[in-house]
Tab-separated table of C-alpha atoms in Angstrom:
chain	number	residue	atom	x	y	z
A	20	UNK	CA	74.926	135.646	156.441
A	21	UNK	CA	77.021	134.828	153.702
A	22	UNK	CA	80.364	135.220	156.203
A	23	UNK	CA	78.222	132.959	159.168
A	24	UNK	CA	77.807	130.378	156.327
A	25	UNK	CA	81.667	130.180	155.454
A	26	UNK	CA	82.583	130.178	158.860
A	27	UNK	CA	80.602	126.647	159.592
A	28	UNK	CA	81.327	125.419	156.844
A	29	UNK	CA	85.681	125.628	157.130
A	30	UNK	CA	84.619	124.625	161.111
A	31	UNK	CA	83.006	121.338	159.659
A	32	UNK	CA	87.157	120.206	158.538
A	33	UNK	CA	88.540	120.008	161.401
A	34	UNK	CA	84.997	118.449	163.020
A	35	UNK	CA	85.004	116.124	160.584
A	36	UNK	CA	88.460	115.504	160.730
A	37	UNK	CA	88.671	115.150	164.482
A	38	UNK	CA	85.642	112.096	164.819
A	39	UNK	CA	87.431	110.661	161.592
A	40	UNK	CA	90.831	110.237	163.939
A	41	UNK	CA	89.324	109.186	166.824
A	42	UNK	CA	86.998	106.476	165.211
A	43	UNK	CA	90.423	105.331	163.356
A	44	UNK	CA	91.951	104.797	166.983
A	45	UNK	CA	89.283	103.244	168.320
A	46	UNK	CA	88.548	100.314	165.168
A	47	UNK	CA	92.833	99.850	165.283
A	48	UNK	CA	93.115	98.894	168.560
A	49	UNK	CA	89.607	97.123	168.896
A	50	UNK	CA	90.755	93.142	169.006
A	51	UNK	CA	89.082	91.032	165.826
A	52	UNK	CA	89.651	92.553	162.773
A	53	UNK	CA	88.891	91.533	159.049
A	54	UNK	CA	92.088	89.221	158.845
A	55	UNK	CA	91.246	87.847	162.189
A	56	UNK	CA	87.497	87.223	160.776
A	57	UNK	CA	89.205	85.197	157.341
A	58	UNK	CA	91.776	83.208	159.978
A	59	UNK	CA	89.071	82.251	162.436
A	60	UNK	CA	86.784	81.170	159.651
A	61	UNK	CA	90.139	78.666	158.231
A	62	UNK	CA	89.767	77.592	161.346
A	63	UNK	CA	86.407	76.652	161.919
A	64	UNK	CA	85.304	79.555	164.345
A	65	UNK	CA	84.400	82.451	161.907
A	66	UNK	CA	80.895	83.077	160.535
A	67	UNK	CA	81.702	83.208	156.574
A	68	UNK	CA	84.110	86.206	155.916
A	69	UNK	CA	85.966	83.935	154.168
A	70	UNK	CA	83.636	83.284	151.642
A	71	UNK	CA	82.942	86.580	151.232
A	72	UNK	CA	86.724	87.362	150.567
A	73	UNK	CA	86.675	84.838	148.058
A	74	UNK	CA	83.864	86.513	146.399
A	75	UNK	CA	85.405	90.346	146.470
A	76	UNK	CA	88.661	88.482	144.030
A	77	UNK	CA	90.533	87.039	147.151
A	78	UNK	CA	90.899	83.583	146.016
A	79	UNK	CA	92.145	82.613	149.715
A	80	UNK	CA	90.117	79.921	150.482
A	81	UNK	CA	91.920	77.815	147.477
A	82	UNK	CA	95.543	79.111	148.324
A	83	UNK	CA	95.205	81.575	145.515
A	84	UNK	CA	98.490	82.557	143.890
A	85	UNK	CA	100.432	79.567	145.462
A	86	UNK	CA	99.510	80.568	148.661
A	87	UNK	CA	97.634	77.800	150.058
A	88	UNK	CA	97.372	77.686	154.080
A	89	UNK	CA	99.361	74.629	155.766
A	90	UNK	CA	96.211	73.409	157.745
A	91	UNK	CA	97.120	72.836	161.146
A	92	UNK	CA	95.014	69.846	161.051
A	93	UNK	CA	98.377	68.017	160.538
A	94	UNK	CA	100.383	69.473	163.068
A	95	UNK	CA	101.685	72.161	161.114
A	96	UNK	CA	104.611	74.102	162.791
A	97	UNK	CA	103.869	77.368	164.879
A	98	UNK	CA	104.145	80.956	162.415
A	99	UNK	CA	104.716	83.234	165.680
A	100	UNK	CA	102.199	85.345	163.966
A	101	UNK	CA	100.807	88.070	166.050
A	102	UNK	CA	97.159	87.305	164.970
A	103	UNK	CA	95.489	84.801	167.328
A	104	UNK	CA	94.601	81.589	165.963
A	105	UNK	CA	97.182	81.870	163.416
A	106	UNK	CA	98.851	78.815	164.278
A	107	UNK	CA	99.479	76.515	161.631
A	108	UNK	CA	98.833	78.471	159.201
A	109	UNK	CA	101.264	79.712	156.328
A	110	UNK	CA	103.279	82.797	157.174
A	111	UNK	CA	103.353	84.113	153.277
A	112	UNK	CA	99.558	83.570	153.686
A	113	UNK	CA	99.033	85.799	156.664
A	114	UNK	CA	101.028	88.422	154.713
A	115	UNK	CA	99.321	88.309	151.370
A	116	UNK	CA	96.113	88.807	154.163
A	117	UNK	CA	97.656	92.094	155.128
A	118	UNK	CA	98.429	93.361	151.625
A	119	UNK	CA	94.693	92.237	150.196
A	120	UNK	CA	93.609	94.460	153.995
A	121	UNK	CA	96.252	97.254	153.600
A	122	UNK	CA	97.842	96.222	157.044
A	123	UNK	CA	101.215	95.876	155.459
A	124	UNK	CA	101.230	99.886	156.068
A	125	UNK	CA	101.825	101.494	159.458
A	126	UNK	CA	98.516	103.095	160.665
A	127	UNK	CA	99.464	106.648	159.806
A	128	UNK	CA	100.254	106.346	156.205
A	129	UNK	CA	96.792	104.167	155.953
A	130	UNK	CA	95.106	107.268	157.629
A	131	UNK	CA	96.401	109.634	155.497
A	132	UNK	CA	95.727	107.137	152.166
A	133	UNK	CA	92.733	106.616	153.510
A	134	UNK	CA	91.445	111.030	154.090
A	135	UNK	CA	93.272	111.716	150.630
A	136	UNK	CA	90.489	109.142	149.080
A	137	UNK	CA	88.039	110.634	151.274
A	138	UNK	CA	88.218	114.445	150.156
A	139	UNK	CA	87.387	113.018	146.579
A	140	UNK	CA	84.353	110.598	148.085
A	141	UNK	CA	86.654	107.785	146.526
A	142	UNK	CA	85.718	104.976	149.492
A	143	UNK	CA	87.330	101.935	147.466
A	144	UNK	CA	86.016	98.684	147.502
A	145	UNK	CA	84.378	96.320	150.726
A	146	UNK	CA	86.406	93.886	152.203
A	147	UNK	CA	84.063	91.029	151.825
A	148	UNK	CA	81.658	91.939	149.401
A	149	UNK	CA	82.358	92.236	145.079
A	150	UNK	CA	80.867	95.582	145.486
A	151	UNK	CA	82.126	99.190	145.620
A	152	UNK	CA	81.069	100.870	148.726
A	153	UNK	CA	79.774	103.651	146.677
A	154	UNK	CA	77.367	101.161	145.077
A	155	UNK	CA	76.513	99.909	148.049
A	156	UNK	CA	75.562	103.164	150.057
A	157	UNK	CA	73.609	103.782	147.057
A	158	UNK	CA	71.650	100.548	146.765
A	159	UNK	CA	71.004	100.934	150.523
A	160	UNK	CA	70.216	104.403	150.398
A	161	UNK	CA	66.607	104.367	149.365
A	162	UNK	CA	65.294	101.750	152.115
A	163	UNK	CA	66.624	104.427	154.539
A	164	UNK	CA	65.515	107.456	153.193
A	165	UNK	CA	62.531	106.174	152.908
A	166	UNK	CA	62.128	104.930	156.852
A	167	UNK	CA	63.942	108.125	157.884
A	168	UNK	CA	61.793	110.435	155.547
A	169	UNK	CA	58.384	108.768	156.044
A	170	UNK	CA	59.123	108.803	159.595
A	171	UNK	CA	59.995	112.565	160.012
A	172	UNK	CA	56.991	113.350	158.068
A	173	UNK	CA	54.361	111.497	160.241
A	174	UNK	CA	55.562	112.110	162.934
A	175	UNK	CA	55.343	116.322	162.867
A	176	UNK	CA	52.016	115.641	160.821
A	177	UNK	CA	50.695	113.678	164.138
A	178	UNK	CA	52.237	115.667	166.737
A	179	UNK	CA	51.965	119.439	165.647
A	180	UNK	CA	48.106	119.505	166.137
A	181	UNK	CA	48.558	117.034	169.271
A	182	UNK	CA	51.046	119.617	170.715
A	183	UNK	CA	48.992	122.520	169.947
A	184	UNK	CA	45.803	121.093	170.826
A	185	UNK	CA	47.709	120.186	174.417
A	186	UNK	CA	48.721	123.532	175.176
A	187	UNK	CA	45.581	125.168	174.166
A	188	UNK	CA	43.725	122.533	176.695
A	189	UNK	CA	46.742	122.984	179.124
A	190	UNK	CA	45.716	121.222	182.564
A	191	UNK	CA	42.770	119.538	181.086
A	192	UNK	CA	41.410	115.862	181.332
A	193	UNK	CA	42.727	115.593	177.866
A	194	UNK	CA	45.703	116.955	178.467
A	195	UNK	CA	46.293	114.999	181.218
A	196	UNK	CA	45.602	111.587	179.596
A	197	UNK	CA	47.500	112.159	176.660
A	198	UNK	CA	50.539	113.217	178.699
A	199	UNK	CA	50.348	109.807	180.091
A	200	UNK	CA	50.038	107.817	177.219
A	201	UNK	CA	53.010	109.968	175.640
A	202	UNK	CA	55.028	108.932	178.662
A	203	UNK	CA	54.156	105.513	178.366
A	204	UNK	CA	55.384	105.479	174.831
A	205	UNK	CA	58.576	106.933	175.021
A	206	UNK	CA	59.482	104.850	178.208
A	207	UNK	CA	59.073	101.632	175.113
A	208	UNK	CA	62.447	101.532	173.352
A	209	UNK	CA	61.793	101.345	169.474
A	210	UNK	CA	63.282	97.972	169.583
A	211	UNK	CA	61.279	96.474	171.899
A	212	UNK	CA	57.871	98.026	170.271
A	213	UNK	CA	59.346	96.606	166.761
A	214	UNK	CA	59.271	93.109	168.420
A	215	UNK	CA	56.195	93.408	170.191
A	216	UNK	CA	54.201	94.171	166.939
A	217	UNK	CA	55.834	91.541	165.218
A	218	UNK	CA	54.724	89.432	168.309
A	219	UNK	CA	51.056	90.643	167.367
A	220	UNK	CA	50.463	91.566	163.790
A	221	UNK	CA	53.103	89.821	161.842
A	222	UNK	CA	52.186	86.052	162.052
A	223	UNK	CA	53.861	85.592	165.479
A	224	UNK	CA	51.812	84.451	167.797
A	225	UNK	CA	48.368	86.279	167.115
A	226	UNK	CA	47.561	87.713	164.077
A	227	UNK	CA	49.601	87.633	160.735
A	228	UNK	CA	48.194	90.872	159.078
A	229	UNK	CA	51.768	92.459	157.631
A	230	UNK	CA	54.567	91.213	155.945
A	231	UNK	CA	57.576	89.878	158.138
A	232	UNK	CA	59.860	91.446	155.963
A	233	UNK	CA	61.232	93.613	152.833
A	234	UNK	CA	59.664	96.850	151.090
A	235	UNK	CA	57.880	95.254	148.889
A	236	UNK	CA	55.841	91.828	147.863
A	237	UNK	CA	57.310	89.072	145.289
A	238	UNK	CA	55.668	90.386	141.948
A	239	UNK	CA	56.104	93.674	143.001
A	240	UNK	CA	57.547	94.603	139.141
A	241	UNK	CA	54.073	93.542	137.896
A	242	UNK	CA	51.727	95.114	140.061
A	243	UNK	CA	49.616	98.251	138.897
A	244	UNK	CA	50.576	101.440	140.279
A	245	UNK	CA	48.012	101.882	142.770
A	246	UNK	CA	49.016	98.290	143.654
A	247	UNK	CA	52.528	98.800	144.089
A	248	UNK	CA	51.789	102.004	146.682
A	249	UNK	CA	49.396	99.839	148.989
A	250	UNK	CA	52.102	97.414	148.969
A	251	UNK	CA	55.011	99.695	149.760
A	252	UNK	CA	52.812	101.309	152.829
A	253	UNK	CA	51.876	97.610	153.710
A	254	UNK	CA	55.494	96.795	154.400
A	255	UNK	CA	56.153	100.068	155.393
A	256	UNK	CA	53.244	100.142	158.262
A	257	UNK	CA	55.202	98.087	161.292
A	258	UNK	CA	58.771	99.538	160.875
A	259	UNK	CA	57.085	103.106	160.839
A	260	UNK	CA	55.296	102.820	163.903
A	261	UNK	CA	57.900	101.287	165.500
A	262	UNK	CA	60.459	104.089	164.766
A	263	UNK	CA	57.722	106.922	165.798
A	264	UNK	CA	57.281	105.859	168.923
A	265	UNK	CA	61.040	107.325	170.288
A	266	UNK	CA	60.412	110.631	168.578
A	267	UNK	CA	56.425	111.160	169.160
A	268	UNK	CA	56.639	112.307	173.151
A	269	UNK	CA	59.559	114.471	172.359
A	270	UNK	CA	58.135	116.362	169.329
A	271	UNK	CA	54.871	116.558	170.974
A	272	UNK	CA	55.861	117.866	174.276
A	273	UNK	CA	58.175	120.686	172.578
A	274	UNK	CA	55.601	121.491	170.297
A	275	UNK	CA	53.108	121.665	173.425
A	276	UNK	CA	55.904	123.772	175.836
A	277	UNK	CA	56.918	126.241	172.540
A	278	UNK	CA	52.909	127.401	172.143
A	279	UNK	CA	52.874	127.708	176.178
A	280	UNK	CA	55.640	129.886	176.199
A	281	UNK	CA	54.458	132.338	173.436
A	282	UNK	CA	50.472	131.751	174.812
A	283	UNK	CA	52.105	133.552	177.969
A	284	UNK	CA	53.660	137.142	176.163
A	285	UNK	CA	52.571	140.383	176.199
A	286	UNK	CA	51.632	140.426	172.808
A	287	UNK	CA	48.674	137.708	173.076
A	288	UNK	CA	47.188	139.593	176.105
A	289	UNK	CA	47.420	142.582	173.506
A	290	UNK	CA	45.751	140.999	170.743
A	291	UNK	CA	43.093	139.903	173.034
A	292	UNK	CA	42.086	143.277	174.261
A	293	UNK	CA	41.991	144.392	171.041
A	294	UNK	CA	38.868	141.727	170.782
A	295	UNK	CA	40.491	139.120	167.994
A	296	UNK	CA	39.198	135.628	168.378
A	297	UNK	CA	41.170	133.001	169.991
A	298	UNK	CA	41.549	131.357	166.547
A	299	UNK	CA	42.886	134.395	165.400
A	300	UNK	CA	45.321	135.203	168.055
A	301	UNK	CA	46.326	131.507	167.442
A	302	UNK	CA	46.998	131.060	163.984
A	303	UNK	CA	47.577	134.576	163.594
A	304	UNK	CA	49.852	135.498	166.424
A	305	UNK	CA	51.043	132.506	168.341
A	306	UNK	CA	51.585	130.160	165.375
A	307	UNK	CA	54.541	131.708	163.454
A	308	UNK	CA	56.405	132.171	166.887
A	309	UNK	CA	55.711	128.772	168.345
A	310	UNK	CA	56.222	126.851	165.389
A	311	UNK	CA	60.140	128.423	165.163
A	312	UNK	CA	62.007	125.896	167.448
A	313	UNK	CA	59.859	122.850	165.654
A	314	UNK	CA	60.250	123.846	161.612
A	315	UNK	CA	64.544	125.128	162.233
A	316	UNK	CA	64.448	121.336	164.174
A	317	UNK	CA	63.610	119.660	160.898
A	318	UNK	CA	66.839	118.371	159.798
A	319	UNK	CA	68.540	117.306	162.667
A	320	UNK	CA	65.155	115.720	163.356
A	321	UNK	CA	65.175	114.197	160.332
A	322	UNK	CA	69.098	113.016	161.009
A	323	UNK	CA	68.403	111.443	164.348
A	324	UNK	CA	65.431	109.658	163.038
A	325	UNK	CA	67.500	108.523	159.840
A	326	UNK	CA	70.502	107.384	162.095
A	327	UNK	CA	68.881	106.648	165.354
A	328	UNK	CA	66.565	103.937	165.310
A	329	UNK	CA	67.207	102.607	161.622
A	330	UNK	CA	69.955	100.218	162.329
A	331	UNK	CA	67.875	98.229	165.488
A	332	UNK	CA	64.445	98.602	162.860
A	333	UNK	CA	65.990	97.451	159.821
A	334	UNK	CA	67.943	94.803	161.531
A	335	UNK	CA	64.473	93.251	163.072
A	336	UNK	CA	62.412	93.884	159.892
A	337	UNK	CA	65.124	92.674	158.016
A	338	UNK	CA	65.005	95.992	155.827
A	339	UNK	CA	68.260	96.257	153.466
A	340	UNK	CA	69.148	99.415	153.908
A	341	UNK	CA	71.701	101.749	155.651
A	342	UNK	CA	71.303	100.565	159.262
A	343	UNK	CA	71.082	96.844	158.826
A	344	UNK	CA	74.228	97.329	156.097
A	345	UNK	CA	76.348	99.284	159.049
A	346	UNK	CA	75.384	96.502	161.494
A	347	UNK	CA	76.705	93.732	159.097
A	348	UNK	CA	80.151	95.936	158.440
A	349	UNK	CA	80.634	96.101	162.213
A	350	UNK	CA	80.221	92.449	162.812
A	351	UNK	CA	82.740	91.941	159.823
A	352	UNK	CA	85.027	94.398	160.615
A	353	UNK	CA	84.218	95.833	157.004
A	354	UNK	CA	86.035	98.960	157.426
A	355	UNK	CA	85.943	100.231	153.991
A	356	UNK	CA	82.249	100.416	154.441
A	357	UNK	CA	82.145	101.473	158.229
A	358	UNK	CA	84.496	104.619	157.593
A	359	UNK	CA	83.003	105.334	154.742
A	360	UNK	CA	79.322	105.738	155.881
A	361	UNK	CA	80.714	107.681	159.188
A	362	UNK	CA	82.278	110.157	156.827
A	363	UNK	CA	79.162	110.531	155.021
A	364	UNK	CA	76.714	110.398	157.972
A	365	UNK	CA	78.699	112.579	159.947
A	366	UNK	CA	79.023	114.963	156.566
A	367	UNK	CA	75.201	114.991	156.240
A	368	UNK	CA	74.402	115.728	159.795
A	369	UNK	CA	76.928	118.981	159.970
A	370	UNK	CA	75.403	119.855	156.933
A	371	UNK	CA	71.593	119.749	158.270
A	372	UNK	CA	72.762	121.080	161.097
A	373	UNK	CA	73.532	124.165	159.293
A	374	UNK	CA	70.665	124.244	157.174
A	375	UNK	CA	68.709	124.073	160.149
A	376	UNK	CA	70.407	127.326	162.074
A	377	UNK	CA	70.055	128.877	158.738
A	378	UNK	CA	66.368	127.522	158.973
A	379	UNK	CA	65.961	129.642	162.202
A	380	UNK	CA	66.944	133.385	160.288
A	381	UNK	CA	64.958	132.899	157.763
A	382	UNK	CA	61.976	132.031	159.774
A	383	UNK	CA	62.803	134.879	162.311
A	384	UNK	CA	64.705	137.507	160.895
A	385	UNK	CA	65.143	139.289	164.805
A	386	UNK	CA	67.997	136.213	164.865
A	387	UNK	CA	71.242	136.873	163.206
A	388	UNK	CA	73.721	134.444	164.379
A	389	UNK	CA	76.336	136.638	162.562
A	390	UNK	CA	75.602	139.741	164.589
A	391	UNK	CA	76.428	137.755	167.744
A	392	UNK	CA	79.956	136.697	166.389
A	393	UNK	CA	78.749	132.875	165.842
């Protein structure tokens, strides 16, 4: 096992390495970058970046270090600058942009800078906020560990028994019904089911029963204990139900089509002639087998859960957490922040996707995925 586990784990370098490139290609040739965001908010058409800039120790917006902009308000002359909009606007400006971005380096040798910080999780600084991006992965963090954990948890809680409780029942009115209503539910994207019960339960237009938004109530810091957990479910209730939905048919149907398939061996028909209970040959017999595929799932469950549905969730329940914090980066072109949660994201699901084929040998111990050469 030991030889198996070294194996993935030198495979995960040039994995990681290979999404790292070809995200790098992709954001360097996409058109509106961060210096594109601070030029079209001097003139007029940005949403704030510049502000923001400001804030992280640019002092643009005042011509910091003699720089000021020539306005093109008064006709200022043209900078042939390659950035669009740039017109008018000081050419010794655009270039301190590029040195406070790093563009005043060809794209390699900010690849390379920019891996060599990486192996030592040293992400640098975000473009338009006065925070690490350290700090703020780990402010984040908890919101979506929470949603992703919560979530994960529920969800097999809910749909183990349902699963098991179809395939015992296979072909009957109640497995019939609840196939449907399964099928209903994960034809509803978790978006659209977020809305609706926001619609419906969180003072839209029917009842106002949860809280719009946030983890937690103002006062939450002087609440009792047994306060402060009511209130954390409270908040917690929409955005959970909302991200179930997606996973709840998928979970429940695998669970149901895992117990089939072992209901049907040899071995069951064996332990029935021997005369042992139903309930015995189930939780005796079928349950260790069936329940193989569904516990070595766990993590990458838990990582599609945690990285699926999060961003559209916490961007509707305005949660501030990992999602909504990757939305904002994209929309600024914060690419301190966007590379750096890829590399961790895509770190953590490799990761849990080993620990979930290791998962599967120590659960069954007939599977050896170093036997077969894997």
């Amino acid at each position: 096992m030991l030889a198996y586990i070294i194996r993935r784990l030198l495979l995960m370098i040039p994995t990681l390495f290979g999404i790292m490139v070809l995200n790098f290609v992709i954001i360097q040739i996409a058109p509106g970058g961060p210096v594109e965001q601070v030029i079209a908010e001097l003139t007029g058409e940005g949403g704030g970046a510049i502000q923001r800039v400001t804030q992280g120790g640019g002092d643009f917006a005042s011509g910091g270090g003699g720089n000021q902009p020539a306005a093109s308000a008064s006709g200022g002359g043209q900078t042939g600058s390659a950035y669009r909009g740039a017109q008018g606007l000081d050419p010794a400006f655009i270039k301190e942009l590029e040195q406070r971005f790093g563009f005043d380096k060809p794209i390699g040798e900010r690849f390379v800078q920019m891996i060599g910080n990486y192996l030592t999780f040293d992400f640098g600084d975000s473009f338009f906020r006065d925070q690490s991006v350290v700090s703020l992965v780990v402010d984040k963090m908890p919101v979506s560990i929470s949603l992703g954990l919560w979530t994960t948890l529920l969800t097999y809680l809910i749909c183990l028994p349902l699963g098991i409780m179809k395939a015992v029942r296979d072909g009957s009115r109640f497995d019939v019904w609840t196939s449907g209503v399964i099928i209903v539910g994960n034809a509803i994207p978790s978006f659209g089911f977020a809305i609706l019960l926001l619609v419906l339960f969180a003072g839209g237009n029917y009842y106002d029963w949860f809280p719009l938004r946030g983890l937690t109530s103002p006062g939450f810091e002087n609440m009792t204990m047994v306060e402060q957990v009511v209130d954390y479910f409270w908040h917690l209730a929409l955005p959970l139900a909302a991200m179930m939905i997606g996973a709840f048919a998928t979970l429940t149907l695998l669970t149901k089509n895992s117990f089939l398939d072992q209901i049907s061996q040899q071995y069951v028909t064996t332990a029935r002639a021997k005369g042992l209970s139903e309930g015995q040959v189930l939780w005796g017999h079928v349950f260790r087998n069936g329940m193989l595929i569904i516990i070595a799932g766990f993590p990458s469950a838990f990582v599609g859960i945690l990285f699926g549905s999060a961003v559209f969730i916490e961007t509707i329940f305005s949660l501030d957490g990992l999602g909504l914090l990757g939305f904002e980066s994209a929309l600024n072109r914060d690419y301190p922040v966007m590379f750096a949660t890829l590399y961790v994201f895509t770190l953590m699901g490799l990761i849990l996707g080993l620990i979930g084929d290791l998962m599967y040998m120590i659960i069954d111990p007939r599977i050896d995925f170093e036997a077969r050469g894997a």
